[in-house]
PDB file of C-alpha atoms in Angstrom:
ATOM      1  CA  MET A   1      75.994  80.685 110.360  1.00  0.00           C
ATOM      2  CA  LEU A   2      78.577  82.252 113.495  1.00  0.00           C
ATOM      3  CA  SER A   3      81.219  81.026 110.970  1.00  0.00           C
ATOM      4  CA  VAL A   4      79.774  82.544 108.033  1.00  0.00           C
ATOM      5  CA  ILE A   5      79.926  85.760 110.079  1.00  0.00           C
ATOM      6  CA  VAL A   6      83.218  85.801 111.038  1.00  0.00           C
ATOM      7  CA  PHE A   7      84.462  84.456 107.765  1.00  0.00           C
ATOM      8  CA  SER A   8      83.187  87.129 105.919  1.00  0.00           C
ATOM      9  CA  ALA A   9      83.928  89.649 108.473  1.00  0.00           C
ATOM     10  CA  LEU A  10      87.449  88.392 107.635  1.00  0.00           C
ATOM     11  CA  ALA A  11      87.312  88.218 103.738  1.00  0.00           C
ATOM     12  CA  ILE A  12      85.955  91.769 104.219  1.00  0.00           C
ATOM     13  CA  ILE A  13      89.438  92.841 106.000  1.00  0.00           C
ATOM     14  CA  ALA A  14      91.447  90.619 103.535  1.00  0.00           C
ATOM     15  CA  LEU A  15      89.812  92.039 100.137  1.00  0.00           C
ATOM     16  CA  ALA A  16      89.674  95.704 101.962  1.00  0.00           C
ATOM     17  CA  SER A  17      93.552  95.746 103.303  1.00  0.00           C
ATOM     18  CA  GLY A  18      94.570  93.859  99.841  1.00  0.00           C
ATOM     19  CA  ILE A  19      93.255  96.985  97.984  1.00  0.00           C
ATOM     20  CA  ALA A  20      95.252  99.717  99.969  1.00  0.00           C
ATOM     21  CA  VAL A  21      98.260  97.780  99.525  1.00  0.00           C
ATOM     22  CA  PHE A  22      97.709  99.721  95.789  1.00  0.00           C
ATOM     23  CA  ARG A  23      95.399 102.529  97.035  1.00  0.00           C
ATOM     24  CA  VAL A  24      97.030 103.988  99.738  1.00  0.00           C
ATOM     25  CA  ASP A  25      99.475 106.734  99.195  1.00  0.00           C
ATOM     26  CA  SER A  26     103.133 105.520 100.706  1.00  0.00           C
ATOM     27  CA  MET A  27     104.763 102.115 100.563  1.00  0.00           C
ATOM     28  CA  ALA A  28     104.853 102.045 104.539  1.00  0.00           C
ATOM     29  CA  ARG A  29     101.545 101.685 104.589  1.00  0.00           C
ATOM     30  CA  ALA A  30     100.717  99.817 101.510  1.00  0.00           C
ATOM     31  CA  THR A  31     103.254  97.001 103.387  1.00  0.00           C
ATOM     32  CA  TYR A  32     101.281  97.520 106.379  1.00  0.00           C
ATOM     33  CA  ALA A  33      98.209  96.493 104.904  1.00  0.00           C
ATOM     34  CA  LEU A  34      99.238  93.957 102.825  1.00  0.00           C
ATOM     35  CA  ALA A  35     100.506  92.567 106.438  1.00  0.00           C
ATOM     36  CA  VAL A  36      97.072  92.515 107.764  1.00  0.00           C
ATOM     37  CA  SER A  37      94.997  91.219 104.198  1.00  0.00           C
ATOM     38  CA  PHE A  38      98.244  88.266 104.968  1.00  0.00           C
ATOM     39  CA  VAL A  39      97.530  88.005 108.843  1.00  0.00           C
ATOM     40  CA  ALA A  40      93.174  87.646 107.975  1.00  0.00           C
ATOM     41  CA  VAL A  41      93.634  85.121 105.299  1.00  0.00           C
ATOM     42  CA  GLY A  42      95.943  83.268 108.461  1.00  0.00           C
ATOM     43  CA  VAL A  43      92.578  83.527 110.580  1.00  0.00           C
ATOM     44  CA  MET A  44      90.705  82.518 107.945  1.00  0.00           C
ATOM     45  CA  LEU A  45      93.177  79.101 107.364  1.00  0.00           C
ATOM     46  CA  LEU A  46      92.750  78.653 111.142  1.00  0.00           C
ATOM     47  CA  MET A  47      89.091  78.624 110.902  1.00  0.00           C
ATOM     48  CA  PHE A  48      89.738  75.454 108.313  1.00  0.00           C
ATOM     49  CA  ASP A  49      91.744  73.751 111.528  1.00  0.00           C
ATOM     50  CA  LEU A  50      94.831  74.145 109.484  1.00  0.00           C
ATOM     51  CA  ASP A  51      96.453  75.173 112.792  1.00  0.00           C
ATOM     52  CA  TYR A  52      99.701  74.361 111.984  1.00  0.00           C
ATOM     53  CA  ILE A  53      99.723  76.324 108.601  1.00  0.00           C
ATOM     54  CA  GLY A  54      97.624  78.995 109.832  1.00  0.00           C
ATOM     55  CA  VAL A  55     100.169  80.220 112.402  1.00  0.00           C
ATOM     56  CA  ILE A  56     103.453  79.713 110.188  1.00  0.00           C
ATOM     57  CA  THR A  57     101.534  82.314 107.397  1.00  0.00           C
ATOM     58  CA  ILE A  58     100.258  84.468 110.107  1.00  0.00           C
ATOM     59  CA  LEU A  59     104.136  84.705 111.454  1.00  0.00           C
ATOM     60  CA  MET A  60     106.223  84.228 107.903  1.00  0.00           C
ATOM     61  CA  MET A  61     104.167  87.359 106.637  1.00  0.00           C
ATOM     62  CA  VAL A  62     104.507  89.898 109.662  1.00  0.00           C
ATOM     63  CA  MET A  63     108.482  89.367 109.454  1.00  0.00           C
ATOM     64  CA  GLU A  64     108.441  89.185 105.441  1.00  0.00           C
ATOM     65  CA  MET A  65     106.801  92.424 105.684  1.00  0.00           C
ATOM     66  CA  ALA A  66     108.732  93.799 108.094  1.00  0.00           C
ATOM     67  CA  ILE A  67     111.962  92.789 105.704  1.00  0.00           C
ATOM     68  CA  MET A  68     110.101  94.931 103.134  1.00  0.00           C
ATOM     69  CA  ALA A  69     109.726  98.089 104.897  1.00  0.00           C
ATOM     70  CA  ILE A  70     113.182  98.024 105.824  1.00  0.00           C
ATOM     71  CA  TYR A  71     113.883  97.442 102.167  1.00  0.00           C
ATOM     72  CA  MET A  72     111.656 100.240 101.212  1.00  0.00           C
ATOM     73  CA  ILE A  73     113.296 102.946 103.462  1.00  0.00           C
ATOM     74  CA  MET A  74     116.897 101.658 101.865  1.00  0.00           C
ATOM     75  CA  PHE A  75     116.192 102.181  98.483  1.00  0.00           C
ATOM     76  CA  MET A  76     113.627 105.252  98.336  1.00  0.00           C
ATOM     77  CA  GLY A  77     116.124 107.172 100.997  1.00  0.00           C
ATOM     78  CA  MET A  78     113.927 108.571 103.191  1.00  0.00           C
ATOM     79  CA  ASN A  79     110.746 108.038 105.538  1.00  0.00           C
ATOM     80  CA  PRO A  80     108.276 106.497 102.970  1.00  0.00           C
ATOM     81  CA  ALA A  81     105.386 107.230 105.537  1.00  0.00           C
ATOM     82  CA  LEU A  82     105.210 110.574 104.584  1.00  0.00           C
ATOM     83  CA  MET A  83     106.280 110.704 100.718  1.00  0.00           C
ATOM     84  CA  PRO A  84     103.174 110.229  98.951  1.00  0.00           C
ATOM     85  CA  MET A  85     103.332 108.174  95.729  1.00  0.00           C
ATOM     86  CA  SER A  86     101.702 107.047  92.436  1.00  0.00           C
ATOM     87  CA  MET A  87     104.267 104.833  90.134  1.00  0.00           C
ATOM     88  CA  VAL A  88     101.791 102.849  87.639  1.00  0.00           C
ATOM     89  CA  HIS A  89     101.742 102.292  84.652  1.00  0.00           C
ATOM     90  CA  ASN A  90      99.242 100.722  82.219  1.00  0.00           C
ATOM     91  CA  LYS A  91      96.312 101.328  84.726  1.00  0.00           C
ATOM     92  CA  ARG A  92      93.335 100.687  82.257  1.00  0.00           C
ATOM     93  CA  TRP A  93      94.444  97.552  80.750  1.00  0.00           C
ATOM     94  CA  SER A  94      95.775  96.226  84.105  1.00  0.00           C
ATOM     95  CA  ALA A  95      92.431  96.941  85.721  1.00  0.00           C
ATOM     96  CA  ILE A  96      90.319  95.090  82.400  1.00  0.00           C
ATOM     97  CA  LEU A  97      92.307  91.958  82.742  1.00  0.00           C
ATOM     98  CA  ALA A  98      92.183  91.628  86.513  1.00  0.00           C
ATOM     99  CA  VAL A  99      88.671  91.951  86.336  1.00  0.00           C
ATOM    100  CA  GLY A 100      87.977  89.835  83.208  1.00  0.00           C
ATOM    101  CA  THR A 101      90.270  87.163  85.373  1.00  0.00           C
ATOM    102  CA  PHE A 102      87.757  87.232  88.227  1.00  0.00           C
ATOM    103  CA  ILE A 103      84.661  87.071  86.216  1.00  0.00           C
ATOM    104  CA  LEU A 104      86.345  83.835  84.740  1.00  0.00           C
ATOM    105  CA  LEU A 105      87.303  82.131  88.191  1.00  0.00           C
ATOM    106  CA  ALA A 106      84.164  83.311  90.030  1.00  0.00           C
ATOM    107  CA  GLY A 107      82.503  82.044  87.116  1.00  0.00           C
ATOM    108  CA  GLY A 108      83.882  78.708  87.601  1.00  0.00           C
ATOM    109  CA  ALA A 109      83.730  78.422  91.101  1.00  0.00           C
ATOM    110  CA  LEU A 110      79.895  79.174  91.390  1.00  0.00           C
ATOM    111  CA  LEU A 111      79.200  77.010  87.878  1.00  0.00           C
ATOM    112  CA  ILE A 112      81.209  73.894  88.631  1.00  0.00           C
ATOM    113  CA  PRO A 113      79.535  71.036  90.365  1.00  0.00           C
ATOM    114  CA  TRP A 114      81.901  70.948  92.938  1.00  0.00           C
ATOM    115  CA  PRO A 115      82.196  66.771  93.754  1.00  0.00           C
ATOM    116  CA  ALA A 116      81.041  65.860  97.603  1.00  0.00           C
ATOM    117  CA  ARG A 117      83.598  65.952 100.639  1.00  0.00           C
ATOM    118  CA  ASN A 118      85.150  62.752 100.305  1.00  0.00           C
ATOM    119  CA  GLY A 119      86.560  61.623 104.044  1.00  0.00           C
ATOM    120  CA  SER A 120      87.106  63.360 106.840  1.00  0.00           C
ATOM    121  CA  PRO A 121      89.942  65.335 108.229  1.00  0.00           C
ATOM    122  CA  ALA A 122      92.863  63.254 110.768  1.00  0.00           C
ATOM    123  CA  ALA A 123      91.997  63.855 114.778  1.00  0.00           C
ATOM    124  CA  ASP A 124      95.011  65.537 114.466  1.00  0.00           C
ATOM    125  CA  LEU A 125      96.571  67.530 111.490  1.00  0.00           C
ATOM    126  CA  THR A 126      99.178  68.332 112.258  1.00  0.00           C
ATOM    127  CA  ALA A 127     100.475  65.088 113.333  1.00  0.00           C
ATOM    128  CA  SER A 128      99.195  63.836 109.937  1.00  0.00           C
ATOM    129  CA  LEU A 129     100.976  66.055 108.538  1.00  0.00           C
ATOM    130  CA  GLY A 130     104.146  65.850 110.164  1.00  0.00           C
ATOM    131  CA  GLU A 131     103.741  62.264 108.995  1.00  0.00           C
ATOM    132  CA  ALA A 132     102.984  62.696 105.667  1.00  0.00           C
ATOM    133  CA  ILE A 133     106.150  64.797 105.318  1.00  0.00           C
ATOM    134  CA  MET A 134     108.543  62.267 106.924  1.00  0.00           C
ATOM    135  CA  GLY A 135     106.994  59.495 105.475  1.00  0.00           C
ATOM    136  CA  SER A 136     104.631  59.240 101.994  1.00  0.00           C
ATOM    137  CA  LYS A 137     105.137  63.317 100.838  1.00  0.00           C
ATOM    138  CA  MET A 138     109.113  62.870 102.142  1.00  0.00           C
ATOM    139  CA  LEU A 139     109.692  63.389  98.129  1.00  0.00           C
ATOM    140  CA  VAL A 140     107.975  66.646  98.243  1.00  0.00           C
ATOM    141  CA  MET A 141     110.054  68.037 100.984  1.00  0.00           C
ATOM    142  CA  LEU A 142     113.528  65.963  99.635  1.00  0.00           C
ATOM    143  CA  THR A 143     112.691  68.321  96.375  1.00  0.00           C
ATOM    144  CA  VAL A 144     111.571  71.521  98.389  1.00  0.00           C
ATOM    145  CA  SER A 145     114.953  71.631 100.321  1.00  0.00           C
ATOM    146  CA  PRO A 146     117.970  71.762  97.180  1.00  0.00           C
ATOM    147  CA  ILE A 147     115.648  74.918  95.900  1.00  0.00           C
ATOM    148  CA  LEU A 148     115.493  76.571  99.077  1.00  0.00           C
ATOM    149  CA  PHE A 149     119.211  75.845  99.120  1.00  0.00           C
ATOM    150  CA  ALA A 150     119.510  77.325  95.804  1.00  0.00           C
ATOM    151  CA  THR A 151     117.495  80.376  96.157  1.00  0.00           C
ATOM    152  CA  ILE A 152     119.783  81.546  99.330  1.00  0.00           C
ATOM    153  CA  VAL A 153     122.958  80.658  96.917  1.00  0.00           C
ATOM    154  CA  ALA A 154     121.246  82.270  94.329  1.00  0.00           C
ATOM    155  CA  ALA A 155     120.108  85.379  96.286  1.00  0.00           C
ATOM    156  CA  LEU A 156     123.799  85.892  97.985  1.00  0.00           C
ATOM    157  CA  VAL A 157     125.042  85.371  94.471  1.00  0.00           C
ATOM    158  CA  LEU A 158     122.714  88.371  92.876  1.00  0.00           C
ATOM    159  CA  ALA A 159     122.843  90.728  95.622  1.00  0.00           C
ATOM    160  CA  ASN A 160     126.220  90.179  96.733  1.00  0.00           C
ATOM    161  CA  PRO A 161     128.192  93.772  95.979  1.00  0.00           C
ATOM    162  CA  ARG A 162     131.576  93.411  93.418  1.00  0.00           C
ATOM    163  CA  GLY A 163     129.970  90.229  92.683  1.00  0.00           C
ATOM    164  CA  ARG A 164     130.305  87.561  89.898  1.00  0.00           C
ATOM    165  CA  TYR A 165     127.465  90.345  87.387  1.00  0.00           C
ATOM    166  CA  ASP A 166     129.164  93.382  89.224  1.00  0.00           C
ATOM    167  CA  ARG A 167     133.014  92.210  88.203  1.00  0.00           C
ATOM    168  CA  TRP A 168     132.335  90.463  85.087  1.00  0.00           C
ATOM    169  CA  GLY A 169     129.037  91.563  83.609  1.00  0.00           C
ATOM    170  CA  ASP A 170     126.568  89.792  81.321  1.00  0.00           C
ATOM    171  CA  ASP A 171     128.771  88.399  78.960  1.00  0.00           C
ATOM    172  CA  LEU A 172     130.105  84.554  79.860  1.00  0.00           C
ATOM    173  CA  ASN A 173     133.178  85.073  77.580  1.00  0.00           C
ATOM    174  CA  ARG A 174     134.616  88.059  79.018  1.00  0.00           C
ATOM    175  CA  THR A 175     138.251  87.443  80.240  1.00  0.00           C
ATOM    176  CA  THR A 176     139.135  90.584  82.388  1.00  0.00           C
ATOM    177  CA  PRO A 177     137.087  91.351  85.247  1.00  0.00           C
ATOM    178  CA  ASP A 178     135.865  95.312  86.218  1.00  0.00           C
ATOM    179  CA  ASP A 179     137.943  95.955  89.102  1.00  0.00           C
ATOM    180  CA  PRO A 180     139.283  99.043  89.568  1.00  0.00           C
ATOM    181  CA  GLN A 181     142.547  97.177  90.785  1.00  0.00           C
ATOM    182  CA  GLN A 182     143.666  94.597  88.743  1.00  0.00           C
ATOM    183  CA  GLY A 183     144.978  91.246  90.273  1.00  0.00           C
ATOM    184  CA  GLY A 184     141.935  90.127  91.582  1.00  0.00           C
ATOM    185  CA  LEU A 185     139.947  86.839  91.790  1.00  0.00           C
ATOM    186  CA  GLY A 186     139.610  85.200  88.772  1.00  0.00           C
ATOM    187  CA  ARG A 187     136.551  83.073  87.355  1.00  0.00           C
TER     188      ARG A 187
ATOM    189  CA  MET B   1      80.525  78.542 105.018  1.00  0.00           C
ATOM    190  CA  THR B   2      80.901  77.022 101.130  1.00  0.00           C
ATOM    191  CA  LEU B   3      83.534  76.269  99.244  1.00  0.00           C
ATOM    192  CA  GLN B   4      81.854  78.452  96.564  1.00  0.00           C
ATOM    193  CA  LEU B   5      82.410  81.373  98.648  1.00  0.00           C
ATOM    194  CA  VAL B   6      85.802  80.903  99.859  1.00  0.00           C
ATOM    195  CA  LEU B   7      86.840  80.390  96.362  1.00  0.00           C
ATOM    196  CA  ILE B   8      85.295  83.752  95.260  1.00  0.00           C
ATOM    197  CA  VAL B   9      86.888  85.143  97.651  1.00  0.00           C
ATOM    198  CA  ALA B  10      90.165  83.694  96.647  1.00  0.00           C
ATOM    199  CA  ALA B  11      89.541  85.013  92.888  1.00  0.00           C
ATOM    200  CA  ALA B  12      88.714  88.161  94.296  1.00  0.00           C
ATOM    201  CA  LEU B  13      92.270  88.447  96.333  1.00  0.00           C
ATOM    202  CA  PHE B  14      93.813  87.042  93.485  1.00  0.00           C
ATOM    203  CA  CYS B  15      92.787  89.443  91.067  1.00  0.00           C
ATOM    204  CA  VAL B  16      93.621  92.402  93.196  1.00  0.00           C
ATOM    205  CA  GLY B  17      97.470  91.160  93.226  1.00  0.00           C
ATOM    206  CA  LEU B  18      97.039  90.312  89.443  1.00  0.00           C
ATOM    207  CA  TYR B  19      96.116  94.225  88.905  1.00  0.00           C
ATOM    208  CA  GLY B  20      99.139  95.477  91.338  1.00  0.00           C
ATOM    209  CA  ALA B  21     101.478  93.183  89.584  1.00  0.00           C
ATOM    210  CA  LEU B  22     100.789  94.317  86.301  1.00  0.00           C
ATOM    211  CA  SER B  23     100.015  98.021  86.972  1.00  0.00           C
ATOM    212  CA  GLN B  24     102.865  98.679  89.394  1.00  0.00           C
ATOM    213  CA  GLN B  25     106.505 100.366  88.942  1.00  0.00           C
ATOM    214  CA  VAL B  26     108.335  99.552  91.266  1.00  0.00           C
ATOM    215  CA  VAL B  27     110.214  96.644  91.619  1.00  0.00           C
ATOM    216  CA  VAL B  28     108.946  95.913  95.982  1.00  0.00           C
ATOM    217  CA  MET B  29     105.156  96.646  94.888  1.00  0.00           C
ATOM    218  CA  VAL B  30     105.475  94.117  91.736  1.00  0.00           C
ATOM    219  CA  MET B  31     106.170  91.319  94.409  1.00  0.00           C
ATOM    220  CA  MET B  32     103.338  92.717  96.472  1.00  0.00           C
ATOM    221  CA  GLY B  33     101.086  92.096  93.601  1.00  0.00           C
ATOM    222  CA  LEU B  34     102.453  88.480  93.655  1.00  0.00           C
ATOM    223  CA  GLU B  35     102.241  88.140  97.265  1.00  0.00           C
ATOM    224  CA  LEU B  36      98.458  89.327  96.739  1.00  0.00           C
ATOM    225  CA  MET B  37      97.946  86.991  94.043  1.00  0.00           C
ATOM    226  CA  LEU B  38      99.599  83.708  96.247  1.00  0.00           C
ATOM    227  CA  ASN B  39      97.850  84.717  98.931  1.00  0.00           C
ATOM    228  CA  GLY B  40      94.410  84.091  97.443  1.00  0.00           C
ATOM    229  CA  VAL B  41      96.048  80.675  95.967  1.00  0.00           C
ATOM    230  CA  ILE B  42      96.470  79.959  99.422  1.00  0.00           C
ATOM    231  CA  LEU B  43      93.081  80.643 100.555  1.00  0.00           C
ATOM    232  CA  ALA B  44      91.697  78.699  97.650  1.00  0.00           C
ATOM    233  CA  VAL B  45      94.269  75.376  97.904  1.00  0.00           C
ATOM    234  CA  ALA B  46      92.555  75.627 102.198  1.00  0.00           C
ATOM    235  CA  ALA B  47      89.648  75.468 100.854  1.00  0.00           C
ATOM    236  CA  PHE B  48      89.941  72.475  98.222  1.00  0.00           C
ATOM    237  CA  TRP B  49      91.328  70.954 101.322  1.00  0.00           C
ATOM    238  CA  TRP B  50      88.901  71.433 103.622  1.00  0.00           C
ATOM    239  CA  PHE B  51      85.510  70.765 101.487  1.00  0.00           C
ATOM    240  CA  LEU B  52      86.743  67.826  98.960  1.00  0.00           C
ATOM    241  CA  THR B  53      89.050  65.676 100.238  1.00  0.00           C
ATOM    242  CA  PRO B  54      91.086  66.255 104.026  1.00  0.00           C
ATOM    243  CA  VAL B  55      93.609  64.249 103.190  1.00  0.00           C
ATOM    244  CA  PRO B  56      97.402  65.472 104.430  1.00  0.00           C
ATOM    245  CA  ASP B  57      98.258  66.174 100.717  1.00  0.00           C
ATOM    246  CA  GLY B  58      96.455  69.029 100.583  1.00  0.00           C
ATOM    247  CA  GLN B  59      98.640  70.497 103.568  1.00  0.00           C
ATOM    248  CA  VAL B  60     102.108  69.188 101.925  1.00  0.00           C
ATOM    249  CA  LEU B  61     100.565  71.360  98.627  1.00  0.00           C
ATOM    250  CA  LEU B  62     100.313  74.173 100.636  1.00  0.00           C
ATOM    251  CA  LEU B  63     103.536  73.884 102.298  1.00  0.00           C
ATOM    252  CA  VAL B  64     105.248  73.989  98.644  1.00  0.00           C
ATOM    253  CA  VAL B  65     103.019  77.402  97.750  1.00  0.00           C
ATOM    254  CA  ILE B  66     104.668  78.741 101.344  1.00  0.00           C
ATOM    255  CA  ALA B  67     107.895  77.645 100.153  1.00  0.00           C
ATOM    256  CA  ALA B  68     106.886  79.001  96.206  1.00  0.00           C
ATOM    257  CA  MET B  69     106.635  82.574  98.273  1.00  0.00           C
ATOM    258  CA  THR B  70     109.454  82.817 100.674  1.00  0.00           C
ATOM    259  CA  VAL B  71     111.688  81.932  97.177  1.00  0.00           C
ATOM    260  CA  GLU B  72     109.668  84.466  95.275  1.00  0.00           C
ATOM    261  CA  MET B  73     110.900  86.883  97.773  1.00  0.00           C
ATOM    262  CA  ALA B  74     113.920  85.864  98.195  1.00  0.00           C
ATOM    263  CA  MET B  75     114.832  86.336  94.525  1.00  0.00           C
ATOM    264  CA  GLY B  76     112.783  89.566  94.276  1.00  0.00           C
ATOM    265  CA  PHE B  77     114.789  91.133  96.807  1.00  0.00           C
ATOM    266  CA  ALA B  78     117.998  89.691  95.539  1.00  0.00           C
ATOM    267  CA  VAL B  79     117.211  91.073  92.271  1.00  0.00           C
ATOM    268  CA  ALA B  80     115.638  94.585  93.421  1.00  0.00           C
ATOM    269  CA  THR B  81     119.358  94.831  95.471  1.00  0.00           C
ATOM    270  CA  LEU B  82     121.087  94.299  91.863  1.00  0.00           C
ATOM    271  CA  LEU B  83     119.130  96.482  89.709  1.00  0.00           C
ATOM    272  CA  HIS B  84     119.221  99.148  92.531  1.00  0.00           C
ATOM    273  CA  ARG B  85     123.271  98.780  92.855  1.00  0.00           C
ATOM    274  CA  SER B  86     123.781  98.836  88.710  1.00  0.00           C
ATOM    275  CA  ARG B  87     121.150 101.216  87.653  1.00  0.00           C
ATOM    276  CA  GLY B  88     120.426 103.314  91.183  1.00  0.00           C
ATOM    277  CA  SER B  89     116.569 102.947  90.181  1.00  0.00           C
ATOM    278  CA  ASP B  90     114.278 100.460  91.005  1.00  0.00           C
ATOM    279  CA  MET B  91     111.476 100.713  89.021  1.00  0.00           C
ATOM    280  CA  THR B  92     110.317  98.080  86.176  1.00  0.00           C
ATOM    281  CA  ASP B  93     110.526 100.432  82.715  1.00  0.00           C
ATOM    282  CA  SER B  94     114.595 100.626  83.901  1.00  0.00           C
ATOM    283  CA  ALA B  95     115.057  97.198  83.678  1.00  0.00           C
ATOM    284  CA  THR B  96     114.044  95.952  80.218  1.00  0.00           C
ATOM    285  CA  ASP B  97     116.549  94.212  79.237  1.00  0.00           C
ATOM    286  CA  LEU B  98     118.982  91.385  81.663  1.00  0.00           C
ATOM    287  CA  ALA B  99     121.993  93.475  80.554  1.00  0.00           C
ATOM    288  CA  GLY B 100     124.690  94.117  83.459  1.00  0.00           C
TER     289      GLY B 100
END
């Protein structure tokens, strides 16, 4: 009974802060609201005994939201906490689609006859996850690793000033780069 | 606490994020919508794992979802940086084509 009450409170916090992300009048507040939503979901994961994944979700998301706040201050050139904002388009159809999707998903969750639980969790879930990653599920991690590395490279290529896209544009057959002074690096 | 209750909360989180991803004009706000959607996915995967088959495979799937979230954020920030530099704007409406 206590777990239901705690879960319900966390669910209300996660949902309310999730809605607040798109209701508050500044981007900084939206970032904090999203961080609160993630922390609430992270605590819910801890309630499922997912200690390791719950903790990394909380830590990762709090850091990510901090980076997001820095980005907003950088790009908006002001203190975003003080600036009211409402930059939306197609609000009505977005709401209709979101409500329709919720009805579909909630209907599925309630109507599908879910099977009974099969098996029981390991005594030490973190150790069992480590063994799975280093054993039978190693291929998954071997696939994720180069994807993360490729992401680092791709993000740097895109974000780097005077890089590939600033110098050569989107034309793959272009012969000369758009340099202020000629003689720079070739392709 | 039941699987249905957790799934409904996850669906609600997903749909709030969907609304944001579709309706927001600023790239970073669209990314926030996508993050909320993935937040719901994480909760739903955890619920399936806990209530149906609590074997390590579900935990590995959760790690993959978290990795996907990281990739989305890193690429989103990179695209936002490029967009801001090349067009002086971080609005999705000013990025309707792929030309530099």
